[in-house]
Short mmCIF file of C-alpha atoms in Angstrom, two decimals:
data_model
loop_
_atom_site.label_atom_id
_atom_site.label_comp_id
_atom_site.label_asym_id
_atom_site.label_seq_id
_atom_site.Cartn_x
_atom_site.Cartn_y
_atom_site.Cartn_z
CA MET A 15 -9.74 23.70 14.26
CA ARG A 16 -10.06 20.13 13.02
CA PHE A 17 -9.45 17.08 15.22
CA ALA A 18 -7.32 14.11 14.23
CA LYS A 19 -9.13 10.88 15.14
CA SER A 20 -6.27 8.41 14.59
CA GLY A 21 -2.86 8.38 13.01
CA ASP A 22 0.46 6.74 12.39
CA ASP A 23 2.56 6.85 15.56
CA ASP A 24 5.73 8.15 13.85
CA PHE A 25 3.81 11.02 12.23
CA ILE A 26 2.21 11.89 15.57
CA GLN A 27 5.61 12.01 17.28
CA GLN A 28 6.95 14.43 14.69
CA ILE A 29 4.00 16.76 15.23
CA ASN A 30 4.29 16.48 19.02
CA HIS A 31 7.94 17.47 18.95
CA HIS A 32 7.36 20.43 16.58
CA LYS A 33 9.58 18.79 14.00
CA PHE A 34 7.35 18.68 10.95
CA HIS A 35 7.96 21.19 8.18
CA GLY A 36 6.79 20.71 4.63
CA PHE A 37 4.43 21.74 1.87
CA VAL A 38 1.33 20.40 0.16
CA HIS A 39 2.45 18.00 -2.58
CA SER A 40 -0.92 16.98 -4.06
CA THR A 41 -4.62 17.34 -3.28
CA PHE A 42 -7.58 15.05 -3.85
CA ASN A 43 -11.20 15.05 -2.77
CA ARG A 44 -10.60 13.08 0.45
CA THR A 45 -6.82 13.11 0.90
CA LEU A 46 -3.95 15.60 0.95
CA ASN A 47 -0.33 14.60 0.48
CA ILE A 48 2.34 16.64 2.22
CA GLN A 49 6.06 16.45 1.46
CA CYS A 50 8.41 16.74 4.43
CA LEU A 51 11.22 19.21 3.79
CA ASP A 52 13.69 17.28 5.94
CA SER A 53 13.26 13.71 4.64
CA GLY A 54 11.46 14.23 1.34
CA ASP A 55 8.90 11.60 2.41
CA LEU A 56 5.20 12.02 1.71
CA TYR A 57 2.63 12.21 4.52
CA THR A 58 -1.13 12.05 4.13
CA ILE A 59 -4.08 13.79 5.74
CA ALA A 60 -7.17 11.66 5.10
CA CYS A 61 -10.86 12.17 5.77
CA LYS A 62 -12.92 9.98 8.06
CA GLY A 63 -13.88 6.60 6.67
CA ILE A 64 -10.43 6.06 5.14
CA ASP A 65 -8.36 3.39 6.89
CA ASN A 66 -5.18 3.98 8.89
CA ALA A 67 -1.94 3.77 6.95
CA PRO A 68 1.77 4.61 7.30
CA ASN A 69 2.53 8.37 7.48
CA THR A 70 -1.18 9.15 7.71
CA LEU A 71 -3.55 11.14 9.94
CA ILE A 72 -7.33 10.56 9.80
CA ILE A 73 -9.28 13.73 10.62
CA ASP A 74 -12.92 14.58 11.38
CA LEU A 75 -13.80 15.89 7.94
CA GLU A 76 -15.91 14.45 5.12
CA ASP A 77 -13.86 15.95 2.28
CA PHE A 78 -11.54 18.82 1.35
CA GLU A 79 -13.77 20.39 -1.31
CA GLU A 80 -14.28 23.67 0.57
CA ALA A 81 -10.88 23.89 2.27
CA ASP A 82 -9.17 25.80 -0.56
CA ILE A 83 -5.90 23.99 0.17
CA ARG A 84 -3.51 24.12 -2.76
CA VAL A 85 -0.26 22.59 -3.92
CA ASN A 86 2.79 24.28 -2.33
CA ASP A 87 0.86 25.63 0.69
CA LEU A 88 3.27 25.53 3.65
CA VAL A 89 2.75 23.02 6.47
CA SER A 90 4.28 23.10 9.97
CA SER A 91 3.68 21.77 13.48
CA ASP A 92 3.62 23.63 16.80
CA HIS A 93 2.29 22.58 20.23
CA SER A 94 0.53 19.41 18.97
CA VAL A 95 -1.10 21.27 16.09
CA LEU A 96 -0.39 20.74 12.40
CA SER A 97 -1.12 23.88 10.38
CA ILE A 98 -1.59 24.30 6.64
CA THR A 99 -0.85 28.03 6.12
CA ASN A 100 -3.87 29.90 7.51
CA LYS A 101 -6.36 27.50 5.92
CA MET A 102 -6.54 24.58 8.34
CA SER A 103 -5.25 23.63 11.78
CA ILE A 104 -5.39 20.03 13.00
CA THR A 105 -4.94 19.17 16.66
CA ILE A 106 -3.72 15.72 17.66
CA GLU A 107 -4.86 16.00 21.29
CA GLY A 108 -6.82 12.85 22.17
CA ILE A 109 -5.74 11.08 18.98
CA LYS A 110 -5.69 7.28 18.84
CA ASN A 111 -2.17 6.12 17.92
CA TRP A 112 -1.91 3.46 15.23
CA THR A 113 1.10 1.29 14.39
CA CYS A 114 1.39 -1.19 11.53
CA ILE A 115 1.97 -4.69 12.94
CA LEU A 116 1.78 -7.58 10.48
CA PRO A 117 0.58 -10.93 11.83
CA GLU A 118 2.94 -13.90 12.01
CA TYR A 119 2.68 -16.72 9.50
CA PRO A 120 0.63 -19.56 11.04
CA SER A 121 2.39 -22.66 12.31
CA VAL A 122 -0.39 -24.79 10.78
CA ALA A 123 -1.51 -23.72 7.31
CA ASP A 124 -4.85 -25.55 7.00
CA VAL A 125 -6.96 -22.42 7.45
CA LEU A 126 -4.68 -20.43 5.15
CA GLU A 127 -4.91 -23.03 2.38
CA MET A 128 -8.72 -22.97 2.45
CA ASN A 129 -8.88 -19.19 2.64
CA LEU A 130 -6.36 -18.73 -0.15
CA SER A 131 -8.44 -20.94 -2.43
CA THR A 132 -11.56 -18.93 -1.52
CA MET A 133 -9.72 -15.66 -2.14
CA LYS A 134 -8.59 -16.74 -5.62
CA GLN A 135 -12.10 -17.80 -6.60
CA TYR A 136 -13.61 -14.58 -5.25
CA ILE A 137 -11.14 -12.45 -7.22
CA LYS A 138 -11.97 -14.36 -10.42
CA LEU A 139 -15.64 -13.51 -9.90
CA HIS A 140 -15.39 -10.02 -8.39
CA GLY A 141 -11.89 -8.68 -9.10
CA ASN A 142 -11.53 -5.46 -11.08
CA ASN A 143 -10.18 -6.75 -14.41
CA SER A 144 -6.53 -6.84 -13.43
CA ARG A 145 -4.12 -6.97 -16.35
CA ILE A 146 -1.78 -9.02 -14.18
CA GLU A 147 -3.92 -12.12 -13.83
CA ARG A 148 -4.18 -12.65 -17.56
CA ALA A 149 -3.43 -10.74 -20.75
CA PHE A 150 -6.52 -9.01 -22.15
CA LYS A 151 -7.39 -8.31 -25.75
CA SER A 152 -9.12 -4.95 -25.78
CA GLY A 153 -8.52 -4.04 -29.41
CA ASN A 154 -6.31 -1.13 -28.35
CA PRO A 155 -2.73 -2.07 -29.31
CA PHE A 156 -1.17 0.04 -26.54
CA ASP A 157 -3.40 -1.42 -23.81
CA ASP A 158 -2.96 -4.94 -25.12
CA GLU A 159 0.83 -4.64 -25.10
CA MET A 160 0.85 -3.25 -21.56
CA SER A 161 -1.43 -6.08 -20.46
CA ARG A 162 0.88 -8.63 -22.05
CA MET A 163 3.96 -7.14 -20.37
CA LEU A 164 2.31 -7.04 -16.94
CA HIS A 165 1.24 -10.66 -17.17
CA GLU A 166 4.55 -11.87 -18.56
CA ARG A 167 6.79 -9.93 -16.17
CA THR A 168 4.91 -10.96 -13.03
CA GLN A 169 5.16 -14.59 -14.13
CA LEU A 170 8.90 -14.24 -14.73
CA LEU A 171 9.36 -12.58 -11.33
CA VAL A 172 7.49 -15.33 -9.51
CA SER A 173 9.48 -18.02 -11.34
CA GLU A 174 12.82 -16.48 -10.38
CA LEU A 175 11.76 -16.06 -6.77
CA GLN A 176 10.55 -19.65 -6.53
CA ASN A 177 13.97 -20.78 -7.72
CA LYS A 178 15.69 -18.39 -5.28
CA ARG A 179 17.46 -16.59 -8.12
CA MET A 180 17.27 -13.28 -6.29
CA ALA A 181 19.58 -11.25 -8.54
CA THR A 182 17.47 -11.84 -11.65
CA ALA A 183 14.28 -11.55 -9.58
CA ILE A 184 15.31 -7.99 -8.69
CA ILE A 185 15.69 -7.20 -12.41
CA HIS A 186 12.22 -8.56 -13.20
CA ALA A 187 10.69 -6.74 -10.22
CA ALA A 188 12.27 -3.45 -11.33
CA SER A 189 10.80 -3.99 -14.81
CA LEU A 190 7.31 -3.86 -13.23
CA ILE A 191 7.79 -0.53 -11.49
CA GLY A 192 5.73 2.22 -13.10
CA LEU A 193 4.10 -0.25 -15.50
CA GLY A 194 0.39 0.32 -15.96
CA PRO A 195 -1.98 3.31 -15.89
CA GLY A 196 -3.23 5.15 -12.83
CA LEU A 197 -1.90 6.96 -9.78
CA THR A 198 -0.40 3.71 -8.49
CA PRO A 199 0.47 1.59 -11.54
CA ALA A 200 -0.51 -2.09 -11.59
CA GLY A 201 3.08 -3.32 -11.42
CA ASP A 202 3.70 -1.22 -8.29
CA ASP A 203 0.53 -2.49 -6.64
CA PHE A 204 1.48 -6.11 -7.29
CA LEU A 205 4.85 -5.46 -5.65
CA VAL A 206 3.19 -3.85 -2.61
CA GLY A 207 1.26 -7.09 -2.08
CA LEU A 208 4.36 -9.22 -2.60
CA PHE A 209 6.46 -7.05 -0.27
CA THR A 210 3.79 -7.41 2.42
CA VAL A 211 4.16 -11.18 2.40
CA PHE A 212 7.96 -11.06 2.39
CA ASN A 213 7.78 -9.09 5.65
CA ILE A 214 5.67 -11.74 7.42
CA GLU A 215 7.63 -13.43 10.19
CA ASN A 216 7.98 -17.23 9.79
CA HIS A 217 7.33 -17.03 6.04
CA GLN A 218 10.20 -18.83 4.29
CA TYR A 219 11.03 -15.69 2.29
CA PHE A 220 11.23 -13.48 5.41
CA SER A 221 15.00 -13.99 5.35
CA HIS A 222 14.95 -12.52 1.81
CA HIS A 223 12.92 -9.42 2.65
CA SER A 224 16.02 -7.34 1.84
CA PHE A 225 15.02 -8.19 -1.75
CA CYS A 226 12.25 -5.63 -1.29
CA GLU A 227 14.70 -2.92 -0.28
CA GLU A 228 16.90 -3.71 -3.29
CA VAL A 229 13.93 -3.31 -5.63
CA VAL A 230 12.94 0.01 -4.06
CA LEU A 231 16.42 1.38 -4.82
CA HIS A 232 15.35 1.28 -8.49
CA ALA A 233 11.90 2.73 -7.88
CA LYS A 234 12.49 6.45 -7.31
CA ALA A 235 13.25 7.20 -10.96
CA LEU A 236 10.67 4.78 -12.37
CA THR A 237 7.36 5.78 -10.82
CA ASN A 238 5.56 8.77 -9.28
CA ASP A 239 6.14 10.07 -5.74
CA ILE A 240 2.91 8.67 -4.28
CA SER A 241 3.44 5.17 -5.62
CA TYR A 242 7.11 5.26 -4.62
CA MET A 243 6.18 5.95 -1.00
CA ALA A 244 3.75 3.02 -0.99
CA LEU A 245 6.52 0.76 -2.31
CA ALA A 246 9.14 2.07 0.13
CA LYS A 247 6.83 1.61 3.10
CA ALA A 248 5.70 -1.87 2.01
CA ALA A 249 9.35 -2.88 1.57
CA ALA A 250 9.79 -2.13 5.28
CA GLY A 251 6.63 -4.04 6.22
CA GLN A 252 4.50 -0.90 6.57
CA VAL A 253 1.11 -1.14 4.82
CA ARG A 254 -2.40 0.18 5.29
CA GLU A 255 -4.78 -1.27 7.86
CA THR A 256 -7.07 -2.98 5.34
CA ILE A 257 -4.13 -5.04 4.07
CA ILE A 258 -3.16 -6.06 7.61
CA ASP A 259 -6.76 -7.11 8.28
CA LEU A 260 -6.74 -9.21 5.10
CA MET A 261 -3.54 -10.99 6.14
CA GLU A 262 -4.99 -11.74 9.59
CA ALA A 263 -8.19 -13.07 8.01
CA LEU A 264 -6.22 -15.23 5.58
CA PHE A 265 -4.17 -16.77 8.38
CA ARG A 266 -6.82 -17.29 11.03
CA GLY A 267 -10.23 -16.02 9.93
CA SER A 268 -13.48 -17.64 8.90
CA GLU A 269 -14.65 -17.51 5.29
CA GLU A 270 -17.02 -14.67 6.19
CA GLU A 271 -14.21 -12.68 7.82
CA LEU A 272 -11.97 -13.29 4.82
CA ILE A 273 -14.55 -12.08 2.30
CA CYS A 274 -15.30 -8.98 4.39
CA SER A 275 -11.60 -8.05 4.56
CA LEU A 276 -11.00 -8.91 0.91
CA ARG A 277 -13.85 -6.68 -0.25
CA ARG A 278 -12.28 -3.70 1.51
CA VAL A 279 -8.94 -4.34 -0.20
CA LEU A 280 -10.54 -4.82 -3.63
CA ALA A 281 -12.25 -1.43 -3.16
CA ILE A 282 -8.88 0.36 -3.13
CA GLY A 283 -8.62 2.46 -6.30
CA SER A 284 -10.00 1.18 -9.59
CA THR A 285 -7.82 -1.92 -9.96
CA SER A 286 -5.17 -1.26 -7.27
CA GLY A 287 -6.81 -3.45 -4.65
CA THR A 288 -7.07 -6.39 -7.01
CA ASP A 289 -3.43 -6.03 -8.06
CA ILE A 290 -2.30 -5.83 -4.42
CA ALA A 291 -4.33 -8.96 -3.64
CA LEU A 292 -2.71 -10.82 -6.56
CA GLY A 293 0.73 -9.89 -5.21
CA ILE A 294 -0.29 -11.29 -1.81
CA ILE A 295 -1.48 -14.53 -3.42
CA ALA A 296 1.77 -14.90 -5.36
CA GLY A 297 3.83 -14.43 -2.21
CA LEU A 298 1.79 -16.87 -0.16
CA GLU A 299 1.79 -19.56 -2.83
CA MET A 300 5.60 -19.52 -2.83
CA ASN A 301 5.44 -20.75 0.75
CA MET A 302 3.13 -23.63 -0.06
#
């Protein structure tokens, strides 16, 4: 029996009420993704040290290397226990409930302006070579063209949003979905960051956060299941804990607190964290 240490409140409620039925969608060294048979949504079981996130349970395990859990293994809940066939049982008794709550936009933006400038400089020095920030010339024609498209399309999207041309902004945003290599493509990651900002109360684009939902309507057929779920959740203002911490540090934190939070975001994936951070910067600069 494994013990869940913390988890998303909605996921916990499903397990508590014996309503979760699904199968293993994908397996990685420190995470498992489970697809719910009822909704089709993905849920994640993550090892300790990984941050809280929507649809996620954190359990007391270092990794899944010896668990022998495989794609299509059946998953169900009964009496506060989530079971993966006969290979693993996870109890949620004593679990710490987690809920994503984004901070409000500050009424005075002095701290934000300083922190945003610091964040941009830090990313220039320590970011993970995002193709979004500028077009690279690697010598590989395919990579160079993808880099050019990412840079160009994000710039077009930001321009349309700044001019409140939402219909064409949706078209440009959709053109980013699935663009870039990796499990969560760079274009998707940028949009996750942008969607986060659009769901911040008192941000001038909060009234346009339905834009995010419109973009997600295009996403299902354009990217993979895991990246789609990240986009769908971010469109509803649901993002992982490290991103929430970064937003709080940007709005009200010291430079030291900002850098600490930013480092954790930049550590997500190979370039995903940097691309998410650039989406956050783009969204915040629209308000300034």
